[in-house]
PDB file of C-alpha atoms in Angstrom:
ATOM      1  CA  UNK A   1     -15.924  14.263 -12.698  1.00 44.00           C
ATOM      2  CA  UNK A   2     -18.373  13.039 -10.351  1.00 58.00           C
ATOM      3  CA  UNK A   3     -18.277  10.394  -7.349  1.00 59.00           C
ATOM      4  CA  UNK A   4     -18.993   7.418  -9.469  1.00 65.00           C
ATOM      5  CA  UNK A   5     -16.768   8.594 -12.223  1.00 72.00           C
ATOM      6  CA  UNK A   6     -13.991   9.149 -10.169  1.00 79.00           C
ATOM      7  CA  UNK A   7     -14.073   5.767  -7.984  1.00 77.00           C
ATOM      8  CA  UNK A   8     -14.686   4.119 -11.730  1.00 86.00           C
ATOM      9  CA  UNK A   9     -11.113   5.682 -12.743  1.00 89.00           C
ATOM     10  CA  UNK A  10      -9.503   4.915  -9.756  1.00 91.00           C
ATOM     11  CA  UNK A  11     -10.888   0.930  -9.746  1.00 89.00           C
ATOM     12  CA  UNK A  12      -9.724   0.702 -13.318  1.00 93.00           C
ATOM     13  CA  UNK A  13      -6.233   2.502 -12.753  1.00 94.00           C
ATOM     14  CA  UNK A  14      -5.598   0.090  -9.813  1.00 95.00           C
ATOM     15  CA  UNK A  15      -6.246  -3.265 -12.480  1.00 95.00           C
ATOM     16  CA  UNK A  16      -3.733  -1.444 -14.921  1.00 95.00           C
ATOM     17  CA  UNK A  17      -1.119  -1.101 -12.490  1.00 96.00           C
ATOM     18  CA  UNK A  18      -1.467  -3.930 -10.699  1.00 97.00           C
ATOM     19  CA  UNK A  19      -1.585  -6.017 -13.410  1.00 96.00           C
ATOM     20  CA  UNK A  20       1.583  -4.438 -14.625  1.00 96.00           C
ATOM     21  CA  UNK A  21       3.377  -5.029 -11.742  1.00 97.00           C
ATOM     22  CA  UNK A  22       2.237  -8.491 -11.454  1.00 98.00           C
ATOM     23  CA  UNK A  23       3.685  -9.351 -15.094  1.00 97.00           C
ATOM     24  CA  UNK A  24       6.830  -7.357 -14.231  1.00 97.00           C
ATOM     25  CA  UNK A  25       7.757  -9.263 -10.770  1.00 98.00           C
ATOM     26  CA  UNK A  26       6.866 -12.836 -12.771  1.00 98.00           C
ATOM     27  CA  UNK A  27       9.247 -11.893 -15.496  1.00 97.00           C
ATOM     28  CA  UNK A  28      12.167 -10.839 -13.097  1.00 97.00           C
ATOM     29  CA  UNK A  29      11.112 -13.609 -10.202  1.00 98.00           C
ATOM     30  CA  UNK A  30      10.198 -11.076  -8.027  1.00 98.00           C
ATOM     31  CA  UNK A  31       8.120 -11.701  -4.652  1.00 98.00           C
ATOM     32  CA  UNK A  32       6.524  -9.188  -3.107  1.00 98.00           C
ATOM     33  CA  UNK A  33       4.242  -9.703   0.752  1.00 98.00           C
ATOM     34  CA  UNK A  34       1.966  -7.071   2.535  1.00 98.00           C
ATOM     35  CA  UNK A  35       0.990  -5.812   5.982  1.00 98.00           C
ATOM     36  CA  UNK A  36      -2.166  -3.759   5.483  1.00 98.00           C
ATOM     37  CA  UNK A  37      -4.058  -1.473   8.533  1.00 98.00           C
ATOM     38  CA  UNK A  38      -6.424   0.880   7.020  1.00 97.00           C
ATOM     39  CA  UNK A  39      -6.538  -0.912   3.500  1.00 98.00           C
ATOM     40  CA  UNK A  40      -8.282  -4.185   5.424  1.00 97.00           C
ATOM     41  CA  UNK A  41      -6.348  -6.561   3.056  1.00 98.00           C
ATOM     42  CA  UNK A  42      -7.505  -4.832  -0.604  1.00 98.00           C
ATOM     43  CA  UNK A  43      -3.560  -4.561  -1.568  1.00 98.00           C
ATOM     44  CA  UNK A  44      -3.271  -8.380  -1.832  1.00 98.00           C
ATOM     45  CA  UNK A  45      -6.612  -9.028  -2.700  1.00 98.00           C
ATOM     46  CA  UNK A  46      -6.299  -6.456  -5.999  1.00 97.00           C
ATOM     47  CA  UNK A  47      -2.662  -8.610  -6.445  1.00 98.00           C
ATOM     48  CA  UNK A  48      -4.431 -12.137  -6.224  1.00 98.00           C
ATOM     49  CA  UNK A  49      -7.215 -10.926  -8.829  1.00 97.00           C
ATOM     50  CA  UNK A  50      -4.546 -11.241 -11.670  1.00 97.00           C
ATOM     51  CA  UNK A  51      -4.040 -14.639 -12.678  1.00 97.00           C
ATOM     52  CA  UNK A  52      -0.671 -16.074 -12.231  1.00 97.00           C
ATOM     53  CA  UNK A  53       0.011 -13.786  -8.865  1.00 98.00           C
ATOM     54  CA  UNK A  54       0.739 -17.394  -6.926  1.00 98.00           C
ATOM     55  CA  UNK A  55       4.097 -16.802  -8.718  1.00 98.00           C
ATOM     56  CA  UNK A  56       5.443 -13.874  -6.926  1.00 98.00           C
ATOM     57  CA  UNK A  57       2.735 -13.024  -4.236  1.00 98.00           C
ATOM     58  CA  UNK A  58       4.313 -14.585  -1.099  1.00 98.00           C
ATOM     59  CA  UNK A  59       1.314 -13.430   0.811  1.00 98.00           C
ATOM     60  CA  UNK A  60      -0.124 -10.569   3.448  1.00 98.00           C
ATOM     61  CA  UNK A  61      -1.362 -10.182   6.652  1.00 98.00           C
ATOM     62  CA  UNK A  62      -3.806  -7.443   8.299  1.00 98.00           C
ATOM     63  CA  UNK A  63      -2.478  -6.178  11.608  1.00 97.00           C
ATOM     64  CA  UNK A  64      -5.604  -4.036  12.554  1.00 95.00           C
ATOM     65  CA  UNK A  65      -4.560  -3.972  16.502  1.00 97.00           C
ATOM     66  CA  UNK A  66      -1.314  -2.642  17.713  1.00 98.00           C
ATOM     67  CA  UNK A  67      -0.572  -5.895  19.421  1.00 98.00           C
ATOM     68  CA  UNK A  68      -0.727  -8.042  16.108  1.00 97.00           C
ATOM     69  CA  UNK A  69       1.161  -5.471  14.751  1.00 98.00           C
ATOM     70  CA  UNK A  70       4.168  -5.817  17.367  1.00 98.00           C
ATOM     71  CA  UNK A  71       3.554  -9.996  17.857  1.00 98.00           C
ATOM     72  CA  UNK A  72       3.347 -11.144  14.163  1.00 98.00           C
ATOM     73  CA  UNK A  73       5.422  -7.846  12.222  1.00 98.00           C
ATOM     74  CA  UNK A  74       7.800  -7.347  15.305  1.00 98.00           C
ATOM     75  CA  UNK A  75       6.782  -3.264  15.256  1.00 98.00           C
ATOM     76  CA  UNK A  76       8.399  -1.546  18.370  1.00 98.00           C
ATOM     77  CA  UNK A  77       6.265  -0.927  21.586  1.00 98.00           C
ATOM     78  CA  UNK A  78       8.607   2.118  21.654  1.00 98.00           C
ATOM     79  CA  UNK A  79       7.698   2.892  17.863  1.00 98.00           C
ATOM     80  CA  UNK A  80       4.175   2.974  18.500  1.00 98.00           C
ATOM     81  CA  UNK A  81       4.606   4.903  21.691  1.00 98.00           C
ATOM     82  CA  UNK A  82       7.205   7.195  20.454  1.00 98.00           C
ATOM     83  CA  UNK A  83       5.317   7.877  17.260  1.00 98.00           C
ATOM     84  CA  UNK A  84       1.570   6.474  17.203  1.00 97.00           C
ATOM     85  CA  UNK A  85       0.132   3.703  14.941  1.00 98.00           C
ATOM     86  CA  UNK A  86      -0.370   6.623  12.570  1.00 98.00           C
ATOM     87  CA  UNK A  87       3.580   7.112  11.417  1.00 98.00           C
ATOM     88  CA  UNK A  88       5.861   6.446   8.634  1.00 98.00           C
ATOM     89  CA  UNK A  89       7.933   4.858  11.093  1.00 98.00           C
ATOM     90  CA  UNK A  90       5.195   2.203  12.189  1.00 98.00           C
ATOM     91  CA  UNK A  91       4.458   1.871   8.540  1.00 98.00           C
ATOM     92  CA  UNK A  92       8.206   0.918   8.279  1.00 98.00           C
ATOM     93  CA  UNK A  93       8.358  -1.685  10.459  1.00 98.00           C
ATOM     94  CA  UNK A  94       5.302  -3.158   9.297  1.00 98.00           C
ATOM     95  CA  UNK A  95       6.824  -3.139   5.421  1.00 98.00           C
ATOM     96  CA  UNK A  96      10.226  -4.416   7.353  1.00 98.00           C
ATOM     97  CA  UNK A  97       8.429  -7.263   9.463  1.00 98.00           C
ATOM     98  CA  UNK A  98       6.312  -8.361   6.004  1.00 98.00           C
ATOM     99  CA  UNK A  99       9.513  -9.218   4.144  1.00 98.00           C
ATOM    100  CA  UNK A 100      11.430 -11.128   6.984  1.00 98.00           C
ATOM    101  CA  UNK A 101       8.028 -13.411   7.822  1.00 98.00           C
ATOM    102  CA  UNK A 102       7.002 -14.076   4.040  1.00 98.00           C
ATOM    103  CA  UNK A 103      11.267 -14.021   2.646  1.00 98.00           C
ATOM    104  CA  UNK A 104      10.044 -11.949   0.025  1.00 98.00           C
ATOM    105  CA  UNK A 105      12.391  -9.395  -2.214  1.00 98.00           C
ATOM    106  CA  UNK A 106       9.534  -6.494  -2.093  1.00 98.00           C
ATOM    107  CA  UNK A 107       7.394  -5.633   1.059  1.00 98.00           C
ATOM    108  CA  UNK A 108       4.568  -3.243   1.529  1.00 98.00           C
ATOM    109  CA  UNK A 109       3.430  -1.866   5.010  1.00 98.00           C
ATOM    110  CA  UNK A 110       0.059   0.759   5.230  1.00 98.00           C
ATOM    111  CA  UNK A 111      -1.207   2.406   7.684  1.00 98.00           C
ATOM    112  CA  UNK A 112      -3.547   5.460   8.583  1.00 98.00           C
ATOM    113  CA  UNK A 113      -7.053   6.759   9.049  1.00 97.00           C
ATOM    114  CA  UNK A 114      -9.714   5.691   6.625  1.00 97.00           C
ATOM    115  CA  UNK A 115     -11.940   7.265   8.630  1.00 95.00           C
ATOM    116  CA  UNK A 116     -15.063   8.302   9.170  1.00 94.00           C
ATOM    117  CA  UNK A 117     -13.958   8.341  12.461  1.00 93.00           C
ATOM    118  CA  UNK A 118     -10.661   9.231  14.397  1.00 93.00           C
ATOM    119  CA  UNK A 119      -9.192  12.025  12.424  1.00 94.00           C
ATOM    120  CA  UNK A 120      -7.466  15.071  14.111  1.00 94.00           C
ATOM    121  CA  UNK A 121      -6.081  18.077  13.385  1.00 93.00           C
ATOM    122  CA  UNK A 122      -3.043  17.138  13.233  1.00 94.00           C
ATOM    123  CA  UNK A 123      -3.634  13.879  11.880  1.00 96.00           C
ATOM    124  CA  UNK A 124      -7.443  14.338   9.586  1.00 96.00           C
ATOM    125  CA  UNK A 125      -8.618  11.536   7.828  1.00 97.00           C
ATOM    126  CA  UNK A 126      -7.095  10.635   4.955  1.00 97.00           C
ATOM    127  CA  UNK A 127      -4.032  10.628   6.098  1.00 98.00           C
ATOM    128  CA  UNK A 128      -2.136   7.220   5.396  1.00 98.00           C
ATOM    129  CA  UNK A 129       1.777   6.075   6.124  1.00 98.00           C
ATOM    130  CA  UNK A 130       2.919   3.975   3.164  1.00 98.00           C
ATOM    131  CA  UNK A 131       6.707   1.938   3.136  1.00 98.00           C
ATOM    132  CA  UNK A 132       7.896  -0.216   0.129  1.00 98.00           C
ATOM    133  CA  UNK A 133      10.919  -2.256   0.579  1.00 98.00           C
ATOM    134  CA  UNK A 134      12.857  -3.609  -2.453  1.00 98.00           C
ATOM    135  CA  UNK A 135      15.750  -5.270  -1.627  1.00 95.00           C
ATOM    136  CA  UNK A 136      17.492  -2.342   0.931  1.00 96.00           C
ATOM    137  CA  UNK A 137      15.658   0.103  -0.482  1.00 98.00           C
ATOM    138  CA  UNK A 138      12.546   1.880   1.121  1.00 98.00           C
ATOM    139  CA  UNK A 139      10.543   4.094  -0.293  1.00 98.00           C
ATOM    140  CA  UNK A 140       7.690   6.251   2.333  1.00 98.00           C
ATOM    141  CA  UNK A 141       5.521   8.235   2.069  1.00 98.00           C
ATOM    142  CA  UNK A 142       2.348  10.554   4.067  1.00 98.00           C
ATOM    143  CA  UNK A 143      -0.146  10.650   1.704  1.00 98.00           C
ATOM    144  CA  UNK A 144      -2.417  13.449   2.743  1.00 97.00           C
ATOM    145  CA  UNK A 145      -5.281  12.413   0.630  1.00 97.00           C
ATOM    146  CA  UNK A 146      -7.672  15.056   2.219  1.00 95.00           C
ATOM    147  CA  UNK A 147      -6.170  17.698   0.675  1.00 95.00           C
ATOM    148  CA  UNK A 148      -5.909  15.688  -2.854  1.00 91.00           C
ATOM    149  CA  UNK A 149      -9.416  15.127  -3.333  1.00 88.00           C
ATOM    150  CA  UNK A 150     -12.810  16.380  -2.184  1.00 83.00           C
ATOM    151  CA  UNK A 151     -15.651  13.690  -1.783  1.00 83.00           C
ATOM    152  CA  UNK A 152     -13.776  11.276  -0.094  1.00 92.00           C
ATOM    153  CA  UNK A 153     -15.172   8.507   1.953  1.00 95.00           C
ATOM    154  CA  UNK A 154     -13.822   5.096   3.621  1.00 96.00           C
ATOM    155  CA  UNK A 155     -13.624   2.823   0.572  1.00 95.00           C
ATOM    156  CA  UNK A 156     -12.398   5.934  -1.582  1.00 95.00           C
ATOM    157  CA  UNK A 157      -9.352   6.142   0.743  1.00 97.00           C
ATOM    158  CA  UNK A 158      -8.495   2.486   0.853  1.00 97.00           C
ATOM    159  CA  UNK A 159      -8.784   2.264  -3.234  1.00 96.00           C
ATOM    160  CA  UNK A 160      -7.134   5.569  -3.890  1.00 97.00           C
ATOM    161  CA  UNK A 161      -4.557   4.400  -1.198  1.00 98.00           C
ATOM    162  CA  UNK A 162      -4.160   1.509  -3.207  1.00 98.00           C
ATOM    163  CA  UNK A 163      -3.317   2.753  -6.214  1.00 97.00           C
ATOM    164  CA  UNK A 164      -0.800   4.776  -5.056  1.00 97.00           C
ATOM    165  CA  UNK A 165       1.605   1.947  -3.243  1.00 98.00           C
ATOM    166  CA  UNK A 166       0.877  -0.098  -6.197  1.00 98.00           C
ATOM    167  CA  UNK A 167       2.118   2.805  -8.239  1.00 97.00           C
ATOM    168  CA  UNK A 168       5.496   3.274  -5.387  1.00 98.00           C
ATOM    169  CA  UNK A 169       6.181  -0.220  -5.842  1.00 98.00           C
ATOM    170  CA  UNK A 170       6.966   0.576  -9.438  1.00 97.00           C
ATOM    171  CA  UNK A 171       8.862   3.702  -8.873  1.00 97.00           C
ATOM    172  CA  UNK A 172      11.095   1.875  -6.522  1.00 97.00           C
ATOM    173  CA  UNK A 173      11.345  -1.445  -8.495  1.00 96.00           C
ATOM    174  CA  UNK A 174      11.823   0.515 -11.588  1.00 96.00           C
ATOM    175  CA  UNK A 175       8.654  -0.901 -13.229  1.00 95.00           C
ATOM    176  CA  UNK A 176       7.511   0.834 -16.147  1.00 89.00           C
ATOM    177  CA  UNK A 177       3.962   2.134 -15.568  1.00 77.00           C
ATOM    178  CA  UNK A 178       1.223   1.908 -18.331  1.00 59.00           C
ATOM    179  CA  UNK A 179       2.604  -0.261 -20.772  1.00 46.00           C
ATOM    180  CA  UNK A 180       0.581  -2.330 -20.718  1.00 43.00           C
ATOM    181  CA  UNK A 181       1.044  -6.152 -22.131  1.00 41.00           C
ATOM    182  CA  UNK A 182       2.574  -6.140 -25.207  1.00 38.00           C
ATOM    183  CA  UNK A 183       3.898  -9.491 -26.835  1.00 34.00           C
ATOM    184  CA  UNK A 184       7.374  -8.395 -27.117  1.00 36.00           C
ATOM    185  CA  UNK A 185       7.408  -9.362 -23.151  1.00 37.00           C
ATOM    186  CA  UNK A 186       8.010  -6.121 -22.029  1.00 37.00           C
ATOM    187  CA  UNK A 187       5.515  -4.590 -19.302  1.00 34.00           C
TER     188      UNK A 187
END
């Protein structure tokens, strides 16, 4: 596939999921809230596109800076220190501050290099921290995106990063992905 094709499939696998997950958290009264870096916001605004999200979208914030991070998601000076802005453990406290300030059952918390700028070796761009919170579960993950795919670029990150929390907020809420809508009310 080309460039085009492949940000096409990505755009329209995002819509399925989402959409999915949107039905699915309605149905169960489910809430879910984000805390997006490197994603700028496109997590809730891909959840807000499907009508009736109001019902169990609690709301998200963007923490670009470390110091919004650690005054409005309560992340650790120490954390960042400790581990850098780039780390599943900021990412956890960022999923973790989300779902005390919004009350919500499900939290989300991203961060990582989008890039074109600021990767290392250690850390290239592409790299992104991902936490979901259900409940007292977590799930994290690295996702080392660079070594996924080959053309990417900024806004191919963010989407493709996207998709996949939307997709680990199904694994760990145990939402069936793909279904689709089917009138049996089952997602």
């Amino acid at each position: 596939m080309n460039f085009a094709e492949d940000y096409k499939v990505v755009t329209e696998s995002i819509d399925i999921v989402t959409e999915g997950v949107v039905k699915y958290m309605l149905m169960k009264s489910v809430t879910i809230s984000t805390a997006e870096s490197c994603t700028g916001g496109m997590v809730s605004e891909c959840i807000t596109a499907v009508s009736g999200a109001s019902g169990m979208f609690k709301g998200g914030v963007c923490t670009y800076t470390e110091d919004i991070k650690m005054k409005v998601l309560g992340v650790k000076k120490e954390t960042l220190e400790r581990y850098t802005v780039y780390s599943s453990q900021v990412a956890s406290e960022m999923s973790l501050g989300a779902r005390k300030l919004f009350g919500t059952d499900c939290a989300v918390g991203i961060t990582g290099l989008a890039g074109p700028s600021g990767g290392t070796e250690e850390k290239p761009v592409g790299t992104v921290y991902v936490s979901v919170r259900y409940g007292s579960k977590e799930l994290s993950r690295v996702l080392k995106l660079y070594e996924e795919y080959e053309k990417l670029d900024r806004e191919m990150i963010r989407r493709i990063t996207v998709l996949k929390t939307m997709q680990m907020v199904c694994e760990l809420c145990g939402i069936p992905i793909g279904q689709g809508d089917h009138n049996d009310g089952n997602v």
